[in-house]
Amino acid sequence: MSQNPSSPWIKSTCAYCGVGCGIEAKPQRDGTLSVRGDNDHPANWGKLCSKGMALGETVTTTGRLLQPHIAGNQCDWSQAIATVANQFTKTIAEHGPDSVAFYLSGQLLTEDYYVANKLMKGFIGSGNVDTNSRLCMSSSVAGHKRAFGNDSVPGCYQDLESADAIVLVGSNLAWCHPILFQRIKQAKQQHPNKKLIIIDPRATASSADADLHLAIKPGSDVLLFNGLFKYLHDHGHTNSDYINQHTQGFAANLASVADLGDLQALSQQLQISQADLLTFYQTFANTDKVTTLYSQGVNQSSQGTDKVNSIINCHLITAKVGRSGANPFSITGQPNAMGGREVGGLANTLAAHLEFNNDKHQQLVSEFWQTDNLATRPGLKAVEMFDAIAKGKIKAVWIMATNPAVSLPDSDFIQQALAQCPFVVVSDCIANTDTGKLADVQLPAQGWSEKSGTVTNSERRISRQRRLTVSPGEARPDWWIITEVAKKMGFAQAFSYRHEADIFREYAALTAAAHRAFNTDLNLSGLAEINDHQYSNMPPQQWPVTHLQTEVSHQHLLSDGQFYTANGKANIIPVRHIPSPQAVTKRYPLLLNNGRIRDQWHTMTRTGLSVTLSSHQAEPLLLINPADAASYHLTEGMIAQINSHQSQRAVMMRVSLSNQVSPGQVFAPIHWNNSNSAAAKIATLGQSITDPVSGQPEMKHTPVAITPFVSRSQAILISRQPLVFANLPDSPEYWIQQTIAGGYRYMMASSVDVAALCENLRQLQPQSSSAQQSMQQSEQQVRFIMTDQQRIEFAFTCATDLDVSQYDWFSLLLTQTSTAPEKLQQSLSSVLSDQPQGELCHGKIVCACKQVGINQIHDAIADQQLSDVAGISRCTQAGTGCGSCVSELQQILAEQHSKVSAY
Ligand code: SF4
């Protein structure tokens, strides 16, 4: 990579999770982007997790949507804008404003979100604008509003350092919000008495570092926290002054927990030991500074809002709210879920934390936007919205920066709904998402590194996302696309912005007006009149912002005990445990939980492009307890078929035996979809059961049945080009695509025999008159390789049974080029003999500069008994080049040592 000394490091924000880490990026002469952590950003103070570190790898034109398309045909922007505007206008004229909808995303910037919401609620006159954040944290929003009167997150990340006990509920923070977890770990090292308590039915990377792990029965969080509420009361740990002065509803919830049994009965219901339960309750009761972090494991539930309130209730009665180290703290999943909440991206709010159910709020927004067509009632929430599409009530939908055909539960139904919708518009930077394939109009949006605007993280900190690279093709900012359509629909006066700074100032001014009139928590008055230069250079701002913050601010909300309810008191909401409506049955006897893996993000449209991130876990793994695996005749590495009441066809994943999941439960990752797998889209299994208050779907509690897939052949294949299996006469029932250096690797299993599968696979090889082919064949195994111009193009090995873990070296084959003929020869021999030779024995490359593979590093650590990265570098030269692999070396060292100590 050639450095470009003239270009400075540009500060921006990571594209992925709600931690909102600051990055610095520098475009390189070869078109790549170098990325490092921003030492000045208070979310991460210079650190990045593996996803953040690999951001530069995902800046590529591979798979990009580069031009607008109408009905699959390329067109120019004016045609595309006119088509969208005309079709929406026509649909509204014929069927009314509620016949159209926008489905947005926590990946959009606040400025994009703001104008989309303004167009739909302010000028089209419908509330039908919702977001994929509905799937992420809408239960937390609803819980905050019920308890505090506003969607107020009282905490700051500094609480992770200042708390004496951290309770982590329904979150594998170590993988899903890694930088926050690193902050907790570091704080624990500095203060060994700090306690970390994990509440999660599954053992995870997070629970490995915990003082206490409560693997409660799935879905029983309300029971646990109601038990805590009762314990705090019964043992005199409540704060009566605070309860009397600042809350209401205490007696009502006391009544609702009165019939909970004693600790023994409760621990039995929760399926944990009484001693562990008591330790948790005593720790919470006796520790002044407790911060409870919660995430999707709490939110994605048919009782998600009650779960949130059961947690907040315990904090309220002990006055653990709004103080340093003492807060309930919802951690958002997406980079700008919080920004969406601020501007009204959810169908049931107006904008700037103003509500539909208040005439004065409506009046303020109408006057501010100068519209007489403001929507006067909430629109349809995500699941309802797609139901309405399926029923034909919504006839035109515009989906921006999200992939609901993969991410919403019962995704086959979602796909069918979109397929039959009269008009579907999809704005995305990626061309062939599962949703994009169903679009009538595709609009090329800018990618993360091209966009400019703001995002807000989980601690209310607004950070600038800055433009780092030029946009390829015809890609445009989302806010530009939306405002162009708005102008074409006749709303030019309200949508004529010069650039994103204009939009931001208008949004900040709306919050200021709302705060002045109604004392709302969200107040950006200090940013309403910043000039373009100040906007461009704006350092992170934590709201409320009454003046442009030039120093890092760490403010808590609700510190004065004043809440945003009518009388200023917080509501203690009476809640009772309600078992999930989805119970296991004889037919579906296992409970499926799902979540993220460390190095992938959402539907993999971006992280799936990274060779580094894709090497962490090449295939989706179904974690199953060994006892259950034996019952269902599954062994390690086998392919399992997973069915639910909902699924029209089985999901297929490779089995991994694990004691992390309890008997009766299984766990699967959420990321794979129809673009990179035959049948690994986990959302096809879920039912659209939602929380009655928030509308958030229950995603983590699905009864399933599991059977082995009996294959007659399996294969590993590499190709420089992505492959299309659909047209094969016998497409393998199981295939997974993995991005590797130079192309793609595929893992496959099929019900046809080896000869038939080979015949199929050979049809996928690229056509070239100069190609050379070599093959080794027996009844049990066929090895095939195709080269062209002294370069490997395509190769596979196919057998009745394959141990995929032995074929990491296939990932390196495409890097063997004509500039090194001996490497090519070694590769040919390796494939044909089924034995890696030369550098291929080294395993996947960890140090790119010195070409050091993982097997070499493992051998050096074991043979030389190495205990630090310096030793690895001394023995193998790994890490002595650019140094970017040093953190990976550290990780390998730690993993190898932990394996040794586990034995
Ligand atoms: Fe990005 Fe989240 Fe990792 Fe930070 S923790 S680098 S925001 S993915």
Tab-separated table of C-alpha atoms and ligand atoms in Angstrom, residues 13-23 43-44 47-55 157 173-182 333 335 457 598 600-601, ligand 1:
chain	number	residue	atom	x	y	z
A	13	THR	CA	-17.100	7.330	12.700
A	14	CYS	CA	-17.156	3.544	12.420
A	15	ALA	CA	-19.900	2.136	10.201
A	16	TYR	CA	-21.111	-0.605	12.469
A	17	CYS	CA	-22.389	-0.808	16.004
A	18	GLY	CA	-23.986	1.646	18.408
A	19	VAL	CA	-20.752	2.160	20.344
A	20	GLY	CA	-19.995	4.794	17.700
A	21	CYS	CA	-16.197	4.599	17.755
A	22	GLY	CA	-14.213	7.450	16.282
A	23	ILE	CA	-11.865	6.543	13.467
A	43	ALA	CA	-16.231	6.357	22.813
A	44	ASN	CA	-13.066	4.404	22.122
A	47	LYS	CA	-9.133	1.545	20.065
A	48	LEU	CA	-11.048	-0.331	17.393
A	49	CYS	CA	-12.416	-3.863	17.276
A	50	SER	CA	-11.747	-6.247	14.383
A	51	LYS	CA	-14.686	-4.902	12.373
A	52	GLY	CA	-13.541	-1.323	12.780
A	53	MET	CA	-9.967	-2.282	11.920
A	54	ALA	CA	-11.135	-3.936	8.698
A	55	LEU	CA	-13.268	-1.002	7.523
A	157	TYR	CA	-19.838	5.250	28.790
A	173	LEU	CA	-21.051	-7.342	24.598
A	174	ALA	CA	-17.618	-8.877	23.956
A	175	TRP	CA	-18.655	-9.665	20.378
A	176	CYS	CA	-21.475	-7.226	19.658
A	177	HIS	CA	-20.033	-4.049	21.235
A	178	PRO	CA	-16.406	-5.090	21.692
A	179	ILE	CA	-14.931	-1.714	22.605
A	180	LEU	CA	-17.352	-1.259	25.500
A	181	PHE	CA	-16.471	-4.713	26.733
A	182	GLN	CA	-12.777	-3.882	26.512
A	333	GLY	CA	-27.191	-2.164	17.985
A	335	PRO	CA	-24.494	3.056	14.310
A	457	ASN	CA	-24.240	6.630	19.565
A	598	ARG	CA	-17.654	-11.408	16.351
A	600	GLN	CA	-19.768	-10.060	10.885
A	601	TRP	CA	-22.391	-7.376	10.838
B	1	SF4	FE1	-17.038	-0.170	15.164
B	1	SF4	FE2	-18.576	-1.050	17.172
B	1	SF4	FE3	-16.177	-2.117	16.762
B	1	SF4	FE4	-16.395	0.371	17.675
B	1	SF4	S1	-17.030	-1.491	18.742
B	1	SF4	S2	-14.994	-0.355	16.086
B	1	SF4	S3	-18.248	1.085	16.587
B	1	SF4	S4	-17.938	-2.209	15.365
